[in-house]
Each structure stands twice: as C-alpha cells, then as structure tokens.
Amino acid sequence: SAAAHPFPNLTLKNLKTAFEDKYGESPLFYTCAPGRVNLIGEHIDYCGYSVLPMAIEQNILAAVSVNNSGMIQLANINPQYKDYKVSCSEDIAINKDDPKWYYYFLCGVKGIQEKFGIPRLAGMSCVVDGSIPPSSGLSSSSALVCCAGLLTMEANQKSLSKVALAEICAKCERYIGTEGGGMDQSISFLAEKGTAKLIEFHPLRATDVKLPEGAVFVISNCCKEMNKAASSHYNIRVVECRIATKMLAHHRGLDPSKVSKLSQVQTELNASLEEMLAMVEEVFHPEPYTREEICKLLSITSEKFSTEVLSANTQQETHFKLYQRSKHVYGEAARVMSFKSVCDSEPVDAIRLLGDLMNQSHVSCRDLYECSCPELDQLVDICLKSGAVGSRLTGAGWGGCAVSMVPSKKVESFLKAVRDAYYTPDPRRAAMEKQSLFVSKPAGGAALFLED
C-alpha cells in the first residue's frame, strides 16, 4: 500500500532530479526496501530455523515511471554501477557467474513475472539509489531484489500481501545462485518501526520482539567485502547442512531423500534441540567426511551425490565438516529461542544475558561454522574491550559487519574507542568510517509511495 514516505526530502529530491535528468520526465512512484541486521540466528534460516533480525534505517530506494516503450531501463545514482536495459518481450536472463547490481534487480522483476505469468511486462524506467554499504552483510542485495519485486508488481497493476512478496523475493534471489533461506527478504517486507522480529518459516510469519530499554545496537563494518553470490563459501555451508540432514535421518531410520533441512529431522523425530545436539555428538566424527564415506554411509552413487545433494557451484568439493556445521545450527537455533524468551520476560539482567548469547553465537560462527575472518574477529574483540556487553558477526560473514549491544550510557565512549582502535590507524578504514560505524534503531519495512 502507498505510505507516507519515510525519507529525508533531500534523498528523494536528489533521486527525482537524477531521474528527470536521465529520462526527461518525472517519476510516477517510488519504492524502498530496508537492509537488516541479524541480532542472532546466523546461517540457520536455510536449515528451517527461526531468526531474529531487525530492519535498519539504511535502504534501497527506486524512482519509477511506467511507459509503453517495451523496455525496462535501469540506472543507478552511483556511477560505478553501469546502466542496463532489457526488452519486455524477451526472456530475462540472469548471469549467475557475474553478479552485477542489475541482475539482482532483474531477479525481483522475473519473480513477479513468473508469479503472475505476465507474458509481456510493462515498460519501466528506473533510477536506483541506496544507503546500505554493499557486500557488508546488511542485505543490500536482498533489499534491491525486494525493491524491484515491489515496483514490478505496482507497474504491472498487480497486488500481493507482504508475506507473499517476501516469499517470492526469497525464491527469485536464487536465480543469481544464492541458496538463501528467506530471512533477508522477510524482514525487508515485514519489519515494523521500533521492534525487532522473530521470523519463522513454513509458514512464514513474523512476531514482534521488544528489545530491552537501556541498550542500543551498534553496527561496525570490518571493511572487508564479501559478495555471497560471487563466492562458494556460502553455498558449501548450505550443502554441508543438507548432507548432515540426510546422514542424521539415515541414522534414525528416516528416508534421507524426504528431508533436506536440519529442522525437518528434528520435527520428524519430535525431538528437542538439546536431543538433536546429543545426536550430533553420537553420530558424527569431528574429522571432515569425504565424498566416498558419505556415499557409502548413505548407499548412494557418486553421480547421485553430485546431482541431488551438491549445488552447481559446489561440485568441486571433496571434504565436508558435518559435525561442526550441524552442532552450530542446532546450538544457534536454541540461542534464538533463548534470546526471544529473555526479551519477552524482561529479567533484571536482560542486557547481560542477551550479550552472553551474542558472544556465544560469534564463537560458534567463528569456530564451528568457520564463517568469520581475522578482520571480523579483531573488530569483535575491540568492541567487547570498548564496552559492548555482546558482539558478533552479522550476515553471511567472511567479511562485512559486526553488531554490538552497548549500554546506552556508554555509547559515545564506545564509538570513540572503536574508532580509535579499528578505523583511525588504517587509512582505508578511516576513509570509510562515517558509513561503517553507526547506532541502529529498528526501522520499518518496504514501502511504496506516489509522487507528491
């Protein structure tokens, strides 16, 4: 639905001017979709488990006009991102091997086209702007997909609920090769100002989580970029969890071909997360498993393993850390529920308890899931020494951001200490510091608004 637009007039004015300069007409409407920070629950959405993110004030914003040119024309305010155009009558092709900004945009367009079976899309001219740092683990790419999905729906005079849009955008981002679980698109559409959300999957739903008074969340970028679609780290983890799922199912007499997510094994066995963690200790050895060992244990051929278990960009993998990955997932799923329960019950020491859960999450991401990097570990360490009660990587990892929970009265001294220890000594980081270190409040979700 059209909303009062949540933007500083300056941003909108700049975008409108850029649009008029580019296309010689005014935009018809605008859409925006926020980035997000995941407070806890890393790498478990694609395993079927709930996560606990909040939207951030930084977002992707697009100005759009609809026409009968038979073309979709895309331009970006940032000159490093090149223009692109595609004919409305041809099949939209997305190159997985070259994740350019406009391919993310086209994922959203294609998702809506396929949902409604639109043979020929409306002609559109778009200019995109964004305040989410790219490849920082704050979901700039998913926000772009969501923004594009929303504007394509509007331009083609269709309508969908926010939940349906989130599900379509989660599915269509896979066109670019990222096997995500749906957290980023869900929070981008379902976020509400002032509250974090517990996002549950199958069926998708979002529940308010009231964060405690007396603490704020500070985001800090380690300034090492990580593009999920361009590297196979992320999809290797998805595959390792899939293999672990099939091995646990096999061990407990379930049909491995019927399950692909670790949460499904728990559901089928009607077990608690504690029981699943005990099963991980019992079933898996800590050493990596080879392809041969997995095929033998599951009684499948190497060909079947390649086609039914591995994904396109993980075909070369030979070793899989099933013990470490599954232990992280079940442990992290339990931490999400503990985090929500602390927020709901508001104990006196809520801030300390939540901080402890964040710290345990980082250790698990670093040591069991191995999705951190030296820069992030250094930054988390500095944040804890600078007064954070909890600090952890957020987003896929291997670069990007940390999120820290900081007592409100310590914020200024915290920001100064982190600036002095992490950003100022390094000229490259110092140049990026303004957009790399900031307090974040829970922001609202994606919106559509008409030209004033």
Short mmCIF file of C-alpha atoms in Angstrom, two decimals:
data_model
loop_
_atom_site.label_atom_id
_atom_site.label_comp_id
_atom_site.label_asym_id
_atom_site.label_seq_id
_atom_site.Cartn_x
_atom_site.Cartn_y
_atom_site.Cartn_z
CA SER A 1 0.00 0.00 0.00
CA ALA A 2 1.14 3.57 -0.59
CA ALA A 3 2.64 5.02 2.60
CA ALA A 4 3.77 8.40 3.82
CA HIS A 5 7.31 8.31 2.58
CA PRO A 6 9.91 7.66 5.25
CA PHE A 7 12.75 9.58 3.56
CA PRO A 8 14.57 12.78 4.17
CA ASN A 9 13.29 15.08 1.42
CA LEU A 10 16.85 15.65 0.28
CA THR A 11 17.37 11.98 -0.73
CA LEU A 12 14.10 11.95 -2.60
CA LYS A 13 14.78 15.31 -4.22
CA ASN A 14 18.21 14.12 -5.45
CA LEU A 15 16.67 10.94 -6.82
CA LYS A 16 13.87 12.84 -8.55
CA THR A 17 16.36 15.25 -10.12
CA ALA A 18 18.59 12.39 -11.29
CA PHE A 19 15.53 10.65 -12.75
CA GLU A 20 14.41 13.79 -14.63
CA ASP A 21 17.95 14.40 -15.94
CA LYS A 22 18.18 10.81 -17.15
CA TYR A 23 14.76 10.28 -18.70
CA GLY A 24 13.33 13.78 -19.29
CA GLU A 25 10.17 13.07 -17.26
CA SER A 26 9.09 12.82 -13.61
CA PRO A 27 8.82 9.51 -11.73
CA LEU A 28 5.32 8.08 -11.26
CA PHE A 29 6.10 6.45 -7.90
CA TYR A 30 8.92 5.37 -5.56
CA THR A 31 9.65 2.14 -3.71
CA CYS A 32 12.06 1.47 -0.88
CA ALA A 33 13.25 -1.64 0.94
CA PRO A 34 15.44 -1.61 4.06
CA GLY A 35 18.60 -3.52 4.83
CA ARG A 36 18.73 -5.55 8.03
CA VAL A 37 20.94 -6.55 10.88
CA ASN A 38 20.50 -10.05 12.26
CA LEU A 39 20.77 -9.86 16.05
CA ILE A 40 21.05 -13.62 16.47
CA GLY A 41 20.44 -16.76 14.37
CA GLU A 42 23.19 -16.90 11.77
CA HIS A 43 23.14 -19.40 8.89
CA ILE A 44 20.07 -21.22 10.19
CA ASP A 45 17.21 -19.81 8.09
CA TYR A 46 18.08 -22.13 5.19
CA CYS A 47 18.00 -25.01 7.70
CA GLY A 48 14.37 -24.12 8.50
CA TYR A 49 15.02 -22.40 11.86
CA SER A 50 13.72 -19.07 13.17
CA VAL A 51 15.94 -15.98 13.16
CA LEU A 52 15.83 -12.66 14.97
CA PRO A 53 16.65 -9.65 12.76
CA MET A 54 15.60 -6.01 12.67
CA ALA A 55 15.41 -3.69 9.67
CA ILE A 56 17.87 -0.80 9.65
CA GLU A 57 17.32 2.79 8.52
CA GLN A 58 19.67 2.35 5.55
CA ASN A 59 17.77 1.21 2.45
CA ILE A 60 17.48 0.85 -1.30
CA LEU A 61 15.24 3.44 -2.95
CA ALA A 62 13.97 3.46 -6.54
CA ALA A 63 12.14 6.05 -8.66
CA VAL A 64 9.99 4.59 -11.43
CA SER A 65 7.93 5.65 -14.43
CA VAL A 66 5.77 3.27 -16.44
CA ASN A 67 5.53 3.57 -20.23
CA ASN A 68 4.85 1.60 -23.39
CA SER A 69 8.44 1.72 -24.66
CA GLY A 70 8.66 -2.09 -24.48
CA MET A 71 11.90 -1.71 -22.47
CA ILE A 72 12.97 -1.92 -18.84
CA GLN A 73 15.67 0.72 -18.36
CA LEU A 74 17.81 0.70 -15.22
CA ALA A 75 20.20 3.34 -13.95
CA ASN A 76 21.99 3.80 -10.64
CA ILE A 77 22.83 7.05 -8.84
CA ASN A 78 26.27 5.59 -8.09
CA PRO A 79 28.35 5.97 -11.29
CA GLN A 80 30.35 2.81 -10.55
CA TYR A 81 27.16 0.82 -11.28
CA LYS A 82 26.50 0.78 -15.01
CA ASP A 83 23.14 1.35 -16.76
CA TYR A 84 21.31 -1.62 -18.20
CA LYS A 85 18.29 -2.21 -20.38
CA VAL A 86 16.31 -5.23 -21.40
CA SER A 87 13.37 -5.74 -23.76
CA CYS A 88 9.99 -6.55 -22.16
CA SER A 89 9.35 -9.19 -24.78
CA GLU A 90 12.48 -11.26 -24.29
CA ASP A 91 13.12 -13.81 -21.56
CA ILE A 92 15.00 -12.15 -18.68
CA ALA A 93 18.46 -13.76 -18.48
CA ILE A 94 20.42 -13.57 -15.21
CA ASN A 95 24.11 -14.41 -15.26
CA LYS A 96 25.00 -16.35 -12.09
CA ASP A 97 28.70 -16.16 -12.89
CA ASP A 98 28.74 -12.37 -12.93
CA PRO A 99 26.60 -10.97 -10.07
CA LYS A 100 26.21 -7.36 -11.30
CA TRP A 101 23.81 -4.99 -9.49
CA TYR A 102 21.20 -5.08 -12.27
CA TYR A 103 20.97 -8.88 -12.16
CA TYR A 104 19.75 -8.64 -8.54
CA PHE A 105 17.17 -6.10 -9.71
CA LEU A 106 16.09 -8.43 -12.53
CA CYS A 107 15.66 -11.30 -10.02
CA GLY A 108 12.82 -9.27 -8.48
CA VAL A 109 11.32 -8.45 -11.89
CA LYS A 110 11.46 -12.08 -13.01
CA GLY A 111 9.96 -13.32 -9.71
CA ILE A 112 6.84 -11.18 -10.21
CA GLN A 113 6.61 -12.01 -13.91
CA GLU A 114 6.65 -15.74 -13.13
CA LYS A 115 4.23 -15.47 -10.20
CA PHE A 116 1.54 -13.87 -12.37
CA GLY A 117 2.55 -15.45 -15.70
CA ILE A 118 2.87 -12.00 -17.32
CA PRO A 119 3.82 -12.65 -21.00
CA ARG A 120 4.90 -9.05 -21.65
CA LEU A 121 5.84 -6.76 -18.77
CA ALA A 122 5.01 -3.05 -18.67
CA GLY A 123 7.80 -0.78 -19.93
CA MET A 124 9.62 0.88 -16.99
CA SER A 125 12.32 3.46 -16.46
CA CYS A 126 14.03 3.26 -13.06
CA VAL A 127 16.75 5.05 -11.13
CA VAL A 128 18.07 3.30 -8.03
CA ASP A 129 19.81 4.83 -5.01
CA GLY A 130 20.99 3.12 -1.86
CA SER A 131 22.44 3.88 1.55
CA ILE A 132 23.27 0.26 2.55
CA PRO A 133 27.02 -0.36 2.20
CA PRO A 134 27.42 -3.09 -0.49
CA SER A 135 28.77 -6.56 0.43
CA SER A 136 28.69 -5.63 4.12
CA GLY A 137 26.37 -8.36 5.43
CA LEU A 138 23.49 -5.87 5.84
CA SER A 139 21.48 -7.32 2.96
CA SER A 140 21.93 -4.67 0.29
CA SER A 141 21.41 -7.29 -2.43
CA SER A 142 18.18 -8.71 -0.96
CA ALA A 143 16.86 -5.17 -0.37
CA LEU A 144 17.48 -4.47 -4.08
CA VAL A 145 15.59 -7.66 -5.07
CA CYS A 146 12.67 -6.69 -2.76
CA CYS A 147 12.58 -3.12 -4.06
CA ALA A 148 12.49 -4.42 -7.66
CA GLY A 149 9.80 -7.01 -6.88
CA LEU A 150 7.58 -4.36 -5.25
CA LEU A 151 7.94 -1.84 -8.10
CA THR A 152 7.37 -4.52 -10.79
CA MET A 153 4.16 -5.57 -9.03
CA GLU A 154 2.94 -1.95 -8.94
CA ALA A 155 4.00 -1.12 -12.52
CA ASN A 156 2.07 -4.15 -13.78
CA GLN A 157 -1.02 -3.33 -11.66
CA LYS A 158 -0.89 -6.47 -9.53
CA SER A 159 -1.26 -6.80 -5.80
CA LEU A 160 0.14 -9.19 -3.20
CA SER A 161 0.42 -9.39 0.59
CA LYS A 162 3.77 -8.58 2.23
CA VAL A 163 4.19 -12.24 3.17
CA ALA A 164 3.62 -13.35 -0.45
CA LEU A 165 6.07 -10.71 -1.72
CA ALA A 166 8.69 -11.86 0.81
CA GLU A 167 8.28 -15.48 -0.28
CA ILE A 168 8.54 -14.61 -3.98
CA CYS A 169 11.62 -12.43 -3.45
CA ALA A 170 13.32 -15.13 -1.34
CA LYS A 171 12.73 -17.68 -4.10
CA CYS A 172 13.69 -15.47 -7.02
CA GLU A 173 17.02 -14.36 -5.50
CA ARG A 174 18.14 -17.94 -6.17
CA TYR A 175 18.28 -17.01 -9.88
CA ILE A 176 21.61 -15.39 -9.04
CA GLY A 177 22.86 -18.59 -7.39
CA THR A 178 22.49 -17.78 -3.67
CA GLU A 179 20.71 -20.58 -1.81
CA GLY A 180 19.37 -18.29 0.94
CA GLY A 181 16.76 -19.20 3.49
CA GLY A 182 14.46 -16.19 3.28
CA MET A 183 15.36 -14.13 6.35
CA ASP A 184 16.57 -11.08 4.44
CA GLN A 185 13.53 -10.71 2.18
CA SER A 186 11.13 -11.47 5.06
CA ILE A 187 12.43 -8.76 7.37
CA SER A 188 12.67 -6.30 4.46
CA PHE A 189 8.90 -6.62 3.89
CA LEU A 190 7.61 -7.49 7.39
CA ALA A 191 9.68 -5.11 9.55
CA GLU A 192 7.96 -2.51 11.70
CA LYS A 193 9.49 0.59 13.21
CA GLY A 194 10.64 0.24 16.82
CA THR A 195 10.67 -3.56 17.08
CA ALA A 196 12.88 -6.48 16.12
CA LYS A 197 11.12 -9.57 14.72
CA LEU A 198 11.26 -13.29 15.29
CA ILE A 199 10.88 -14.65 11.75
CA GLU A 200 9.60 -18.21 11.47
CA PHE A 201 9.40 -20.21 8.24
CA HIS A 202 6.95 -22.79 6.84
CA PRO A 203 4.58 -20.97 7.13
CA LEU A 204 6.30 -17.59 7.07
CA ARG A 205 5.33 -15.35 9.97
CA ALA A 206 6.86 -12.50 11.97
CA THR A 207 6.38 -11.81 15.70
CA ASP A 208 7.38 -8.57 17.46
CA VAL A 209 10.35 -8.82 19.82
CA LYS A 210 10.65 -5.87 22.18
CA LEU A 211 14.33 -5.09 22.75
CA PRO A 212 15.32 -4.10 26.29
CA GLU A 213 15.49 -0.48 27.41
CA GLY A 214 18.93 0.74 28.35
CA ALA A 215 20.94 -0.69 25.47
CA VAL A 216 21.41 0.09 21.79
CA PHE A 217 22.76 -1.91 18.87
CA VAL A 218 25.82 -0.55 17.08
CA ILE A 219 26.85 -1.79 13.65
CA SER A 220 30.52 -1.72 12.64
CA ASN A 221 31.83 -2.76 9.24
CA CYS A 222 35.20 -4.55 9.22
CA CYS A 223 35.68 -3.08 5.70
CA LYS A 224 36.37 -6.42 4.08
CA GLU A 225 33.70 -7.03 1.44
CA MET A 226 32.05 -10.37 0.83
CA ASN A 227 29.71 -10.99 -2.09
CA LYS A 228 27.62 -14.13 -1.37
CA ALA A 229 26.77 -14.86 -4.98
CA ALA A 230 30.37 -14.46 -6.14
CA SER A 231 31.89 -16.98 -3.74
CA SER A 232 31.06 -20.58 -2.99
CA HIS A 233 31.69 -20.41 0.83
CA TYR A 234 28.03 -19.77 1.49
CA ASN A 235 26.64 -22.50 -0.75
CA ILE A 236 29.18 -25.03 0.61
CA ARG A 237 27.68 -24.45 4.08
CA VAL A 238 24.16 -24.99 2.69
CA VAL A 239 25.33 -28.28 1.17
CA GLU A 240 27.13 -29.43 4.34
CA CYS A 241 23.90 -28.90 6.30
CA ARG A 242 21.95 -30.83 3.64
CA ILE A 243 24.36 -33.78 3.87
CA ALA A 244 24.25 -33.71 7.70
CA THR A 245 20.43 -33.77 7.49
CA LYS A 246 20.45 -36.89 5.30
CA MET A 247 23.04 -38.64 7.50
CA LEU A 248 21.07 -37.98 10.72
CA ALA A 249 17.86 -39.14 9.02
CA HIS A 250 19.56 -42.32 7.80
CA HIS A 251 20.97 -42.99 11.28
CA ARG A 252 17.48 -42.76 12.81
CA GLY A 253 15.74 -44.86 10.17
CA LEU A 254 14.09 -41.99 8.29
CA ASP A 255 14.12 -41.78 4.48
CA PRO A 256 17.05 -39.42 3.65
CA SER A 257 15.51 -38.49 0.28
CA LYS A 258 12.49 -36.95 2.07
CA VAL A 259 14.46 -34.40 4.14
CA SER A 260 16.82 -31.61 3.14
CA LYS A 261 16.86 -29.28 6.20
CA LEU A 262 18.17 -29.94 9.70
CA SER A 263 14.89 -28.68 11.22
CA GLN A 264 12.96 -31.38 9.35
CA VAL A 265 14.88 -34.16 11.13
CA GLN A 266 14.03 -32.59 14.49
CA THR A 267 10.34 -32.33 13.51
CA GLU A 268 10.19 -35.91 12.18
CA LEU A 269 11.77 -37.27 15.36
CA ASN A 270 9.74 -34.96 17.61
CA ALA A 271 12.99 -34.22 19.46
CA SER A 272 14.19 -31.15 21.41
CA LEU A 273 17.19 -29.08 20.25
CA GLU A 274 19.15 -30.50 23.22
CA GLU A 275 18.38 -34.04 21.97
CA MET A 276 19.49 -33.06 18.46
CA LEU A 277 22.79 -31.72 19.84
CA ALA A 278 23.33 -35.03 21.71
CA MET A 279 22.59 -36.91 18.47
CA VAL A 280 25.21 -34.82 16.61
CA GLU A 281 27.82 -35.89 19.21
CA GLU A 282 26.77 -39.53 18.85
CA VAL A 283 26.51 -39.76 15.05
CA PHE A 284 29.30 -37.60 13.60
CA HIS A 285 33.08 -37.70 13.96
CA PRO A 286 34.79 -34.27 14.12
CA GLU A 287 37.10 -35.01 11.17
CA PRO A 288 35.81 -33.92 7.75
CA TYR A 289 33.89 -36.54 5.77
CA THR A 290 35.00 -37.48 2.24
CA ARG A 291 32.60 -37.92 -0.68
CA GLU A 292 33.32 -41.66 -0.69
CA GLU A 293 32.50 -42.04 3.00
CA ILE A 294 29.22 -40.10 2.62
CA CYS A 295 28.15 -42.09 -0.46
CA LYS A 296 28.93 -45.35 1.33
CA LEU A 297 27.02 -44.39 4.51
CA LEU A 298 24.00 -43.17 2.53
CA SER A 299 24.23 -46.03 -0.02
CA ILE A 300 24.15 -43.65 -2.98
CA THR A 301 26.31 -43.38 -6.10
CA SER A 302 28.79 -40.56 -6.62
CA GLU A 303 26.65 -39.36 -9.57
CA LYS A 304 23.52 -39.17 -7.42
CA PHE A 305 25.52 -37.29 -4.77
CA SER A 306 26.60 -34.73 -7.39
CA THR A 307 23.16 -34.21 -8.91
CA GLU A 308 20.88 -34.48 -5.87
CA VAL A 309 22.97 -33.21 -2.96
CA LEU A 310 25.59 -30.79 -4.29
CA SER A 311 24.70 -27.46 -5.93
CA ALA A 312 26.07 -26.07 -9.20
CA ASN A 313 28.97 -24.19 -7.61
CA THR A 314 29.96 -26.85 -5.04
CA GLN A 315 30.69 -29.71 -7.47
CA GLN A 316 34.45 -29.49 -6.79
CA GLU A 317 34.18 -30.02 -3.02
CA THR A 318 35.78 -33.17 -1.64
CA HIS A 319 35.56 -32.76 2.18
CA PHE A 320 32.60 -31.82 4.40
CA LYS A 321 32.56 -30.81 8.08
CA LEU A 322 29.24 -32.28 9.12
CA TYR A 323 29.82 -32.39 12.90
CA GLN A 324 30.82 -28.73 13.19
CA ARG A 325 28.07 -27.37 10.89
CA SER A 326 25.19 -29.28 12.46
CA LYS A 327 26.40 -28.51 16.00
CA HIS A 328 26.38 -24.79 15.13
CA VAL A 329 22.89 -24.90 13.60
CA TYR A 330 21.16 -26.71 16.47
CA GLY A 331 23.03 -24.61 19.07
CA GLU A 332 22.25 -21.34 17.27
CA ALA A 333 18.56 -22.29 16.88
CA ALA A 334 18.43 -22.76 20.68
CA ARG A 335 20.12 -19.36 21.24
CA VAL A 336 17.47 -17.63 19.12
CA MET A 337 14.71 -19.04 21.30
CA SER A 338 16.61 -18.08 24.48
CA PHE A 339 17.13 -14.53 23.14
CA LYS A 340 13.40 -14.13 22.45
CA SER A 341 12.47 -15.57 25.82
CA VAL A 342 14.77 -13.07 27.62
CA CYS A 343 13.23 -10.17 25.63
CA ASP A 344 9.71 -11.39 26.48
CA SER A 345 10.27 -11.98 30.20
CA GLU A 346 12.38 -8.82 30.80
CA PRO A 347 14.55 -10.09 33.69
CA VAL A 348 16.65 -7.55 35.62
CA ASP A 349 19.86 -8.77 33.97
CA ALA A 350 18.35 -8.99 30.44
CA ILE A 351 21.15 -6.96 28.84
CA ARG A 352 23.88 -9.20 30.25
CA LEU A 353 22.00 -12.38 29.27
CA LEU A 354 21.44 -11.19 25.69
CA GLY A 355 25.09 -10.10 25.46
CA ASP A 356 26.22 -13.58 26.54
CA LEU A 357 24.04 -15.19 23.85
CA MET A 358 25.51 -12.88 21.18
CA ASN A 359 29.05 -13.74 22.32
CA GLN A 360 28.31 -17.49 22.23
CA SER A 361 26.89 -17.02 18.73
CA HIS A 362 30.08 -15.36 17.50
CA VAL A 363 32.27 -18.12 18.94
CA SER A 364 30.09 -20.75 17.23
CA CYS A 365 30.19 -18.85 13.90
CA ARG A 366 33.96 -18.50 14.19
CA ASP A 367 34.95 -21.98 15.40
CA LEU A 368 32.20 -24.36 14.24
CA TYR A 369 30.73 -22.70 11.15
CA GLU A 370 34.00 -21.00 10.19
CA CYS A 371 32.26 -18.03 8.59
CA SER A 372 34.26 -15.30 10.29
CA CYS A 373 37.58 -13.77 9.17
CA PRO A 374 40.58 -12.23 11.00
CA GLU A 375 39.27 -8.67 10.50
CA LEU A 376 35.84 -9.51 11.99
CA ASP A 377 37.42 -11.35 14.94
CA GLN A 378 39.67 -8.37 15.64
CA LEU A 379 36.73 -5.97 15.39
CA VAL A 380 34.51 -8.06 17.72
CA ASP A 381 37.38 -8.22 20.21
CA ILE A 382 37.80 -4.41 20.07
CA CYS A 383 34.03 -3.91 20.51
CA LEU A 384 34.00 -6.07 23.65
CA LYS A 385 37.04 -4.23 25.06
CA SER A 386 35.36 -0.90 24.24
CA GLY A 387 32.28 -1.54 26.40
CA ALA A 388 29.92 -3.80 24.40
CA VAL A 389 28.15 -6.46 26.51
CA GLY A 390 27.82 -8.65 23.43
CA SER A 391 29.30 -8.54 19.93
CA ARG A 392 29.09 -10.90 16.96
CA LEU A 393 29.41 -11.06 13.20
CA THR A 394 26.11 -10.49 11.42
CA GLY A 395 25.09 -11.55 7.92
CA ALA A 396 26.80 -14.32 5.99
CA GLY A 397 30.23 -13.47 7.42
CA TRP A 398 33.68 -13.85 5.77
CA GLY A 399 33.72 -10.04 5.91
CA GLY A 400 31.06 -7.40 6.42
CA CYS A 401 29.72 -6.25 9.77
CA ALA A 402 29.64 -6.95 13.47
CA VAL A 403 26.67 -5.99 15.64
CA SER A 404 27.29 -4.99 19.26
CA MET A 405 24.92 -4.50 22.15
CA VAL A 406 26.07 -1.45 24.10
CA PRO A 407 24.61 0.03 27.31
CA SER A 408 23.02 3.37 26.27
CA LYS A 409 25.11 5.40 28.70
CA LYS A 410 28.36 4.05 27.21
CA VAL A 411 27.56 4.68 23.53
CA GLU A 412 29.70 7.79 23.00
CA SER A 413 32.77 6.33 24.70
CA PHE A 414 32.21 3.04 22.83
CA LEU A 415 32.09 4.73 19.41
CA LYS A 416 35.24 6.73 20.19
CA ALA A 417 37.16 3.67 21.44
CA VAL A 418 36.23 1.56 18.39
CA ARG A 419 37.04 4.45 16.03
CA ASP A 420 40.46 4.94 17.65
CA ALA A 421 41.38 1.25 17.78
CA TYR A 422 39.97 -0.08 14.50
CA TYR A 423 39.37 2.72 11.99
CA THR A 424 41.79 5.61 12.60
CA PRO A 425 45.06 3.59 12.39
CA ASP A 426 44.24 2.33 8.86
CA PRO A 427 43.82 4.99 6.12
CA ARG A 428 41.44 2.84 4.04
CA ARG A 429 39.19 2.12 7.02
CA ALA A 430 39.44 5.72 8.24
CA ALA A 431 38.09 6.90 4.88
CA MET A 432 35.10 4.52 5.22
CA GLU A 433 34.43 5.15 8.90
CA LYS A 434 31.45 7.52 8.53
CA GLN A 435 29.27 4.88 6.86
CA SER A 436 30.92 1.97 8.71
CA LEU A 437 30.20 2.68 12.38
CA PHE A 438 26.71 3.70 13.49
CA VAL A 439 23.94 3.14 16.03
CA SER A 440 20.93 1.41 14.51
CA LYS A 441 17.30 1.56 15.58
CA PRO A 442 14.67 -0.92 14.31
CA ALA A 443 13.20 0.61 11.13
CA GLY A 444 10.03 -0.05 9.12
CA GLY A 445 9.63 -2.38 6.15
CA ALA A 446 9.44 -1.93 2.38
CA ALA A 447 7.06 0.78 1.16
CA LEU A 448 5.60 2.23 -1.99
CA PHE A 449 4.73 5.92 -2.27
CA LEU A 450 3.38 8.09 -5.01
CA GLU A 451 4.94 11.22 -6.45
CA ASP A 452 3.88 14.16 -4.20
#
